[in-house]
Coordinates of C-alpha atoms in Angstrom, one line a residue:
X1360 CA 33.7 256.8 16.4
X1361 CA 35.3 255.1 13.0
X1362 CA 32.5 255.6 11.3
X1363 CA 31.0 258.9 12.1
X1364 CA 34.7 260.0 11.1
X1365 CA 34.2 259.0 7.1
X1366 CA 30.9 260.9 7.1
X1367 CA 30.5 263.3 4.0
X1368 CA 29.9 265.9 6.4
X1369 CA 32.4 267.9 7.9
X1370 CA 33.5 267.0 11.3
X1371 CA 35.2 268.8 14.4
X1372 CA 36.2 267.0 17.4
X1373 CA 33.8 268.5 19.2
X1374 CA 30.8 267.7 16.8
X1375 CA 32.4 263.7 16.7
X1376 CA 32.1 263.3 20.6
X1377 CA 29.2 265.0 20.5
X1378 CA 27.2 262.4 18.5
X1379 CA 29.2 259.4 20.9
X1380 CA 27.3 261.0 23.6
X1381 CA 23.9 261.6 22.2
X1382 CA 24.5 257.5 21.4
X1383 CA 25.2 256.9 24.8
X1384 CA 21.9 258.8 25.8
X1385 CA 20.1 256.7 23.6
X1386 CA 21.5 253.3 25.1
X1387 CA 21.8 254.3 28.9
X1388 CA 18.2 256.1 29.2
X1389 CA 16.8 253.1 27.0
X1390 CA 14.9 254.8 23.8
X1391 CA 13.3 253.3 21.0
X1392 CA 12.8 253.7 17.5
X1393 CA 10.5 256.6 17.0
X1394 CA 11.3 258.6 20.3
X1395 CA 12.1 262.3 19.5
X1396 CA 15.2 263.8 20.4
X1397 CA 14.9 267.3 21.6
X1398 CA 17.7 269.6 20.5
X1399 CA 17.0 272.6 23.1
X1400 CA 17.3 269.8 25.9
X1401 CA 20.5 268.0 24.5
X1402 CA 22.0 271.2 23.9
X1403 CA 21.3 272.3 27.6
X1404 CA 22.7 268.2 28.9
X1405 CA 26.0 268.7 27.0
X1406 CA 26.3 271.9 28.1
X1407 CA 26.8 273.5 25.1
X1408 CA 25.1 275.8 22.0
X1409 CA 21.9 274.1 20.0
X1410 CA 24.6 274.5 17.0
X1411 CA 26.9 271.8 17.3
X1412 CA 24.4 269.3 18.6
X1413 CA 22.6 270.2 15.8
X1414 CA 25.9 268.9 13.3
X1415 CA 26.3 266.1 15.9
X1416 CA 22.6 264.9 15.2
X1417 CA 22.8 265.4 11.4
X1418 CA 26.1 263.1 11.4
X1419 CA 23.7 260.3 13.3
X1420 CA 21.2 261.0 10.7
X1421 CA 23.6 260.2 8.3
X1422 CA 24.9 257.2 9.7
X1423 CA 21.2 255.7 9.8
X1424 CA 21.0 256.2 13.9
X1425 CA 18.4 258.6 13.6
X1426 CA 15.5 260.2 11.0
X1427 CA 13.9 263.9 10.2
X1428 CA 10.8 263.8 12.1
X1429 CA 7.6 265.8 10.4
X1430 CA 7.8 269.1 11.1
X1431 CA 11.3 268.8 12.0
X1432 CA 14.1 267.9 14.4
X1433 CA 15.2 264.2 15.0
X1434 CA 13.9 261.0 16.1
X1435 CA 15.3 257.5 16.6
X1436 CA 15.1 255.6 13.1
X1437 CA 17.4 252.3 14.4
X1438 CA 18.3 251.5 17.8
X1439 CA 20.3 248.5 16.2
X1440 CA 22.5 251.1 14.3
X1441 CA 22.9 253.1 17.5
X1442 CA 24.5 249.7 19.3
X1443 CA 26.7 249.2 16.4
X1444 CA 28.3 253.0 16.7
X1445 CA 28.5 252.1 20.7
X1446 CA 30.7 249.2 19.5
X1447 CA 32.6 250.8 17.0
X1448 CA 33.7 254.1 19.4
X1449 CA 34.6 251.1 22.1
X1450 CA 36.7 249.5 19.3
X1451 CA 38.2 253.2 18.7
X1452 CA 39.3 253.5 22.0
X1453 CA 41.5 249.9 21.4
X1454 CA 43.0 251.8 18.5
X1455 CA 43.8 254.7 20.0
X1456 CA 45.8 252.7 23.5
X1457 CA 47.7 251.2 20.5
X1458 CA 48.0 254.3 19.0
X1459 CA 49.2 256.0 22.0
X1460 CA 51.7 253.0 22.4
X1461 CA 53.3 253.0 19.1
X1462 CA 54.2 256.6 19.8
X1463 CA 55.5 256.2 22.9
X1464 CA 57.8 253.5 21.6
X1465 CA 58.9 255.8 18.9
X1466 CA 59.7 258.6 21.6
X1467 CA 62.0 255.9 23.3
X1468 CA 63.9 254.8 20.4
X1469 CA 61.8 251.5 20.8
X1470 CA 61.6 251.1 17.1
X1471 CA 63.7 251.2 14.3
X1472 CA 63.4 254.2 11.5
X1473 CA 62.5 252.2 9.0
X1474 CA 59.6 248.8 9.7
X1475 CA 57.1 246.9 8.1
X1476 CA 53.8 246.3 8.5
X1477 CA 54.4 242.6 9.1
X1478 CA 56.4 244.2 12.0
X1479 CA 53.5 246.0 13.4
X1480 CA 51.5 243.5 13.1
X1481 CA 53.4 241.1 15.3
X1482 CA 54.4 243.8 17.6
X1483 CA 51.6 245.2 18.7
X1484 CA 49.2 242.0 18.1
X1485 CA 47.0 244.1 15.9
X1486 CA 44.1 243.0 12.6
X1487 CA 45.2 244.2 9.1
X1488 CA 42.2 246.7 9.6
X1489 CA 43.3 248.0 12.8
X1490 CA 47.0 248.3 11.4
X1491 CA 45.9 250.4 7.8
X1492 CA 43.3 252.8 10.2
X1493 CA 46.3 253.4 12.6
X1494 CA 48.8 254.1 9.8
X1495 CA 46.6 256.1 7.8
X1496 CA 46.4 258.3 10.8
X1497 CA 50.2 258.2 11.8
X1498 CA 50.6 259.2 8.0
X1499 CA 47.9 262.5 8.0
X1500 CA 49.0 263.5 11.3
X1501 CA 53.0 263.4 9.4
X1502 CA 55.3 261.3 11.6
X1503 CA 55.3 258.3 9.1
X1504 CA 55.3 258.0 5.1
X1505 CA 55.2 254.7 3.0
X1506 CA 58.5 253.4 1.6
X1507 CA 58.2 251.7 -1.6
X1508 CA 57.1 248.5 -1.3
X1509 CA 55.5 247.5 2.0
X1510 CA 57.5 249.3 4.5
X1511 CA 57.1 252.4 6.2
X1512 CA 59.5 255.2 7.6
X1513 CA 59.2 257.7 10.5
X1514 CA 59.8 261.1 10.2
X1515 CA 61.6 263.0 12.4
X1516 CA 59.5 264.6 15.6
X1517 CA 60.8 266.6 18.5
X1518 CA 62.2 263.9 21.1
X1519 CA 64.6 265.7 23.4
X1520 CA 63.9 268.0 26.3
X1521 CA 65.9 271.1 24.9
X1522 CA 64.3 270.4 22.1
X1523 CA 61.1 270.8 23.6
X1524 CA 62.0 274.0 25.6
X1525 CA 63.6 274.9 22.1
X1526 CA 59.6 274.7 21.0
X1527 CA 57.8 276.9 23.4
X1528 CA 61.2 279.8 22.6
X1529 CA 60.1 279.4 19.0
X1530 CA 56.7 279.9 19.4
X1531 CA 56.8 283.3 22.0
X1532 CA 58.5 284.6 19.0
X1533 CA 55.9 284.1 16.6
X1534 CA 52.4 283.5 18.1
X1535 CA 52.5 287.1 19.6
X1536 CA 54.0 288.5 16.6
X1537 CA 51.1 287.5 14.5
X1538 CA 48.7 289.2 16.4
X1539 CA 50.3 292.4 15.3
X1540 CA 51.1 291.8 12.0
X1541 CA 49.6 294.7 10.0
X1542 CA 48.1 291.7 7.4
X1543 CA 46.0 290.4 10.5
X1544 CA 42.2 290.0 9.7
X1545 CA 39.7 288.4 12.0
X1546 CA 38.0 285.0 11.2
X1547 CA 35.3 285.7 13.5
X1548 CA 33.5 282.6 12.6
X1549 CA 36.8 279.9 12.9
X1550 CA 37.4 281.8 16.4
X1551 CA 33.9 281.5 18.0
X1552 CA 34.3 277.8 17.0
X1553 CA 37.6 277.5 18.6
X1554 CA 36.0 279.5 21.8
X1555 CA 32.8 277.2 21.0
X1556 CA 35.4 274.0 21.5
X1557 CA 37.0 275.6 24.6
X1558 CA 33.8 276.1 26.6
X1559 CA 33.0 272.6 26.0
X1560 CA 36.2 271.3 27.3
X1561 CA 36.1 273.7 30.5
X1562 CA 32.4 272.7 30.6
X1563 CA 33.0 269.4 31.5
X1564 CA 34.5 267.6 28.2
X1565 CA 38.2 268.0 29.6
X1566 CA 37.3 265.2 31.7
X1567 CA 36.3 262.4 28.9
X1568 CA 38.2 263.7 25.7
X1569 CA 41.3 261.7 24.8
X1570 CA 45.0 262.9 24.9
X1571 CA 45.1 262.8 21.0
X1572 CA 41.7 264.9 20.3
X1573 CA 42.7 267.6 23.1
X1574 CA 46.1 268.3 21.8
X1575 CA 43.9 268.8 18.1
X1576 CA 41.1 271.0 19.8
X1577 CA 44.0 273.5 21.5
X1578 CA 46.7 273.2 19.1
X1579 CA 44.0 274.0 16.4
X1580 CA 43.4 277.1 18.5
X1581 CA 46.6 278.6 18.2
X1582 CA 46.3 277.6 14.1
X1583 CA 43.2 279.0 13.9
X1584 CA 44.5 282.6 15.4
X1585 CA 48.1 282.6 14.1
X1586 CA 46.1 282.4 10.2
X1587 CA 44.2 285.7 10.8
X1588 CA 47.7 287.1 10.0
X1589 CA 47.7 285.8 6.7
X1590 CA 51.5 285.5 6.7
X1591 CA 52.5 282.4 5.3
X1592 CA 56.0 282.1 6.7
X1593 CA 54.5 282.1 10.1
X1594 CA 51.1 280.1 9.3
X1595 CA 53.5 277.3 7.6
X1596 CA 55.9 277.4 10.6
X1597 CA 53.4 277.1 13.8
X1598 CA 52.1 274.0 11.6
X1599 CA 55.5 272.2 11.1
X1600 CA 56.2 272.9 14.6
X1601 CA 53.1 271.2 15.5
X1602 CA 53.8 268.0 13.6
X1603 CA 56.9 267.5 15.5
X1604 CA 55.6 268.1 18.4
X1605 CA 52.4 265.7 18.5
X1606 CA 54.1 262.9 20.1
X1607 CA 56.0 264.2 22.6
X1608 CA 53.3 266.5 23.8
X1609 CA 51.0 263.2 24.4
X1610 CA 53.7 262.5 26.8
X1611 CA 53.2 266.2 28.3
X1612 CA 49.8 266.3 28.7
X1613 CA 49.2 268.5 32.0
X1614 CA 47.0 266.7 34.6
X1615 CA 43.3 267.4 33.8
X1616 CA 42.7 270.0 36.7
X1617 CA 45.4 272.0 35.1
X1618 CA 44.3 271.6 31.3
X1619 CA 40.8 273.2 32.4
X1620 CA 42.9 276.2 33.9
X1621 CA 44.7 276.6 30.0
X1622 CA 41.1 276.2 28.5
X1623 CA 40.1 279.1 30.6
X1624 CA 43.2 280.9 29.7
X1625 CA 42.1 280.3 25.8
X1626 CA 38.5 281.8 26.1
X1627 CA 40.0 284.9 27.6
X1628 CA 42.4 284.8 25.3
X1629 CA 40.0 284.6 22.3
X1630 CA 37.7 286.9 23.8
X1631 CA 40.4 290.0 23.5
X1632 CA 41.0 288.9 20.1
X1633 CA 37.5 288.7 19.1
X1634 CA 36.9 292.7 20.9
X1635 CA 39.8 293.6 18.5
X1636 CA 42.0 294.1 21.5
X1637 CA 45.2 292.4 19.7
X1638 CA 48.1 294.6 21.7
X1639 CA 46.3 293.2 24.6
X1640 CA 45.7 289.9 23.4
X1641 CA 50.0 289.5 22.0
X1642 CA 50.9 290.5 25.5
X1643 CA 48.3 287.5 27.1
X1644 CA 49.5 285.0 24.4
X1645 CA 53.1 285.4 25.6
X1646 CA 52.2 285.1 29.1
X1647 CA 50.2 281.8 28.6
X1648 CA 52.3 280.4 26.1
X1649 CA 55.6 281.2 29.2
X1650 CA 53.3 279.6 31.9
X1651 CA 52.7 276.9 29.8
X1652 CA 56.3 276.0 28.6
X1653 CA 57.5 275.7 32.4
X1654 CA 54.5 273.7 32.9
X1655 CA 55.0 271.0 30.3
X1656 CA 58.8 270.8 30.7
X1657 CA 58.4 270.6 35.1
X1658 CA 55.5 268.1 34.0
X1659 CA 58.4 266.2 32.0
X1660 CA 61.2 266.2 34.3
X1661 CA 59.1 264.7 36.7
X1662 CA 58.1 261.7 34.4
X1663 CA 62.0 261.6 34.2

């Protein structure tokens, strides 16, 4: 939702979709302006904790959709401003086929290193606005920096198979690692948000997410634990790894069945880190991170 996403307030993915569905609830079950919205029973709909429905509903109050009742909670200020988001988020998911395009094309050597915007705009038959959201994102997510001038360059991302395999080697070296590294100290509160994220997903948001945001929830994850180590030299590495392997991991996205199985995986896997249990929790990591690797690359010799 484009603009939910420029709100002052700060946004997970989980918080964004989130206040997509609470709009959806207000279209499809046809409330008007002044009905209250009850967090207890959105929390228990969603099938998650009253505390991010609670952000979710502050970013609607924000964007004008809803009002602070007296005596607290929400209700519906504009049902107009509720249609608009609809539109906007159905807009978003335009951008983010082309998105998903774009990379795929770069992952085939479908596009040259170095291309304009005049380029993309003929391409892909895309608006000047659509164009500067998608490149602005291309740009923070670090697979494309502005050339002087009007042109644009893409960096280089993992593209090869070996490569790939090369990826998941790296990272049984150094995810595990980290959980023994003397330095480690526990961000309980960034962890029960990450295992806060995972239940979601397993709790039915695996099913509606998008490639893009579930590759940020789990990839965050692992960013999330591999920083209680507070080593740099690993925290900086996991995150460069990650970069370059965005794209090709849209590309590896396990079937949705089997992604719910990985999300279950992470909760356990947080859970041993969260009892202190980090022997324990090094030995899972490698374990999930092996299973995975053969998952992803059987997943892409398939595709061919």
């Amino acid at each position: 939702m484009s603009k939910i996403g420029s709100l002052a307030l700060q946004t997970t993915p989980l918080i964004v979709s989130l206040a997509d569905q609470i709009v959806a609830h207000i279209r499809t079950d046809k409330l008007s302006e002044g009905d209250r919205l009850v967090e207890r029973k959105l929390a228990e709909q969603l099938r998650v904790s009253r505390s991010p429905v609670r952000n979710a509903m502050k970013l609607l109050h924000e964007a004008g959709v809803l009002k602070q009742g007296e005596g607290g909670g929400y209700m519906i200020a504009d049902v107009g401003a509720a249609e608009k988001l609809s539109r906007e988020s159905a807009s978003t998911e335009d951008d983010e086929q082309i998105y998903l395009t774009i990379a795929d094309d770069r992952l085939h050597g479908r596009l040259p290193e170095k291309i304009t915007e005049s380029e993309f705009l003929r391409r892909y038959d895309l608006t000047k606005g659509q164009l500067s959201k998608i490149l602005l994102r291309m740009a923070n997510e670090g697979w494309i920096e502005r050339l002087p001038g009007h042109g644009w360059a893409f960096l280089p991302v993992l593209t090869s198979l070996q490569a790939y395999e090369d990826s998941y080697r790296f990272r049984l070296l150094i995810e595990p690692a980290a959980l023994l590294e003397p330095t480690f100290k526990l961000n309980r509160p960034a962890l029960l948000r990450c295992r806060e994220e995972q239940e979601w997903l397993v709790n039915g948001g695996i099913w509606t997410v998008s490639d893009a945001k579930l590759f940020g929830l789990n990839s965050g994850m692992h960013e999330a634990i591999i920083e209680c180590c507070q080593n740099s030299f690993f925290i900086d590495a996991l995150n460069r790894l990650d970069r370059l392997r965005r794209l090709i991991d849209y590309r590896q996205m396990l079937d949705r069945n089997s992604a719910r199985k990985r999300c279950l995986e992470h909760i356990e896997l947080l859970d041993l880190i969260l009892a202190g249990k980090n022997e324990e929790a090094s030995r899972y990591m490698a374990r999930h991170l092996e299973d995975l690797g053969r998952l992803k690359t059987v997943a892409r010799e398939m595709r061919g």
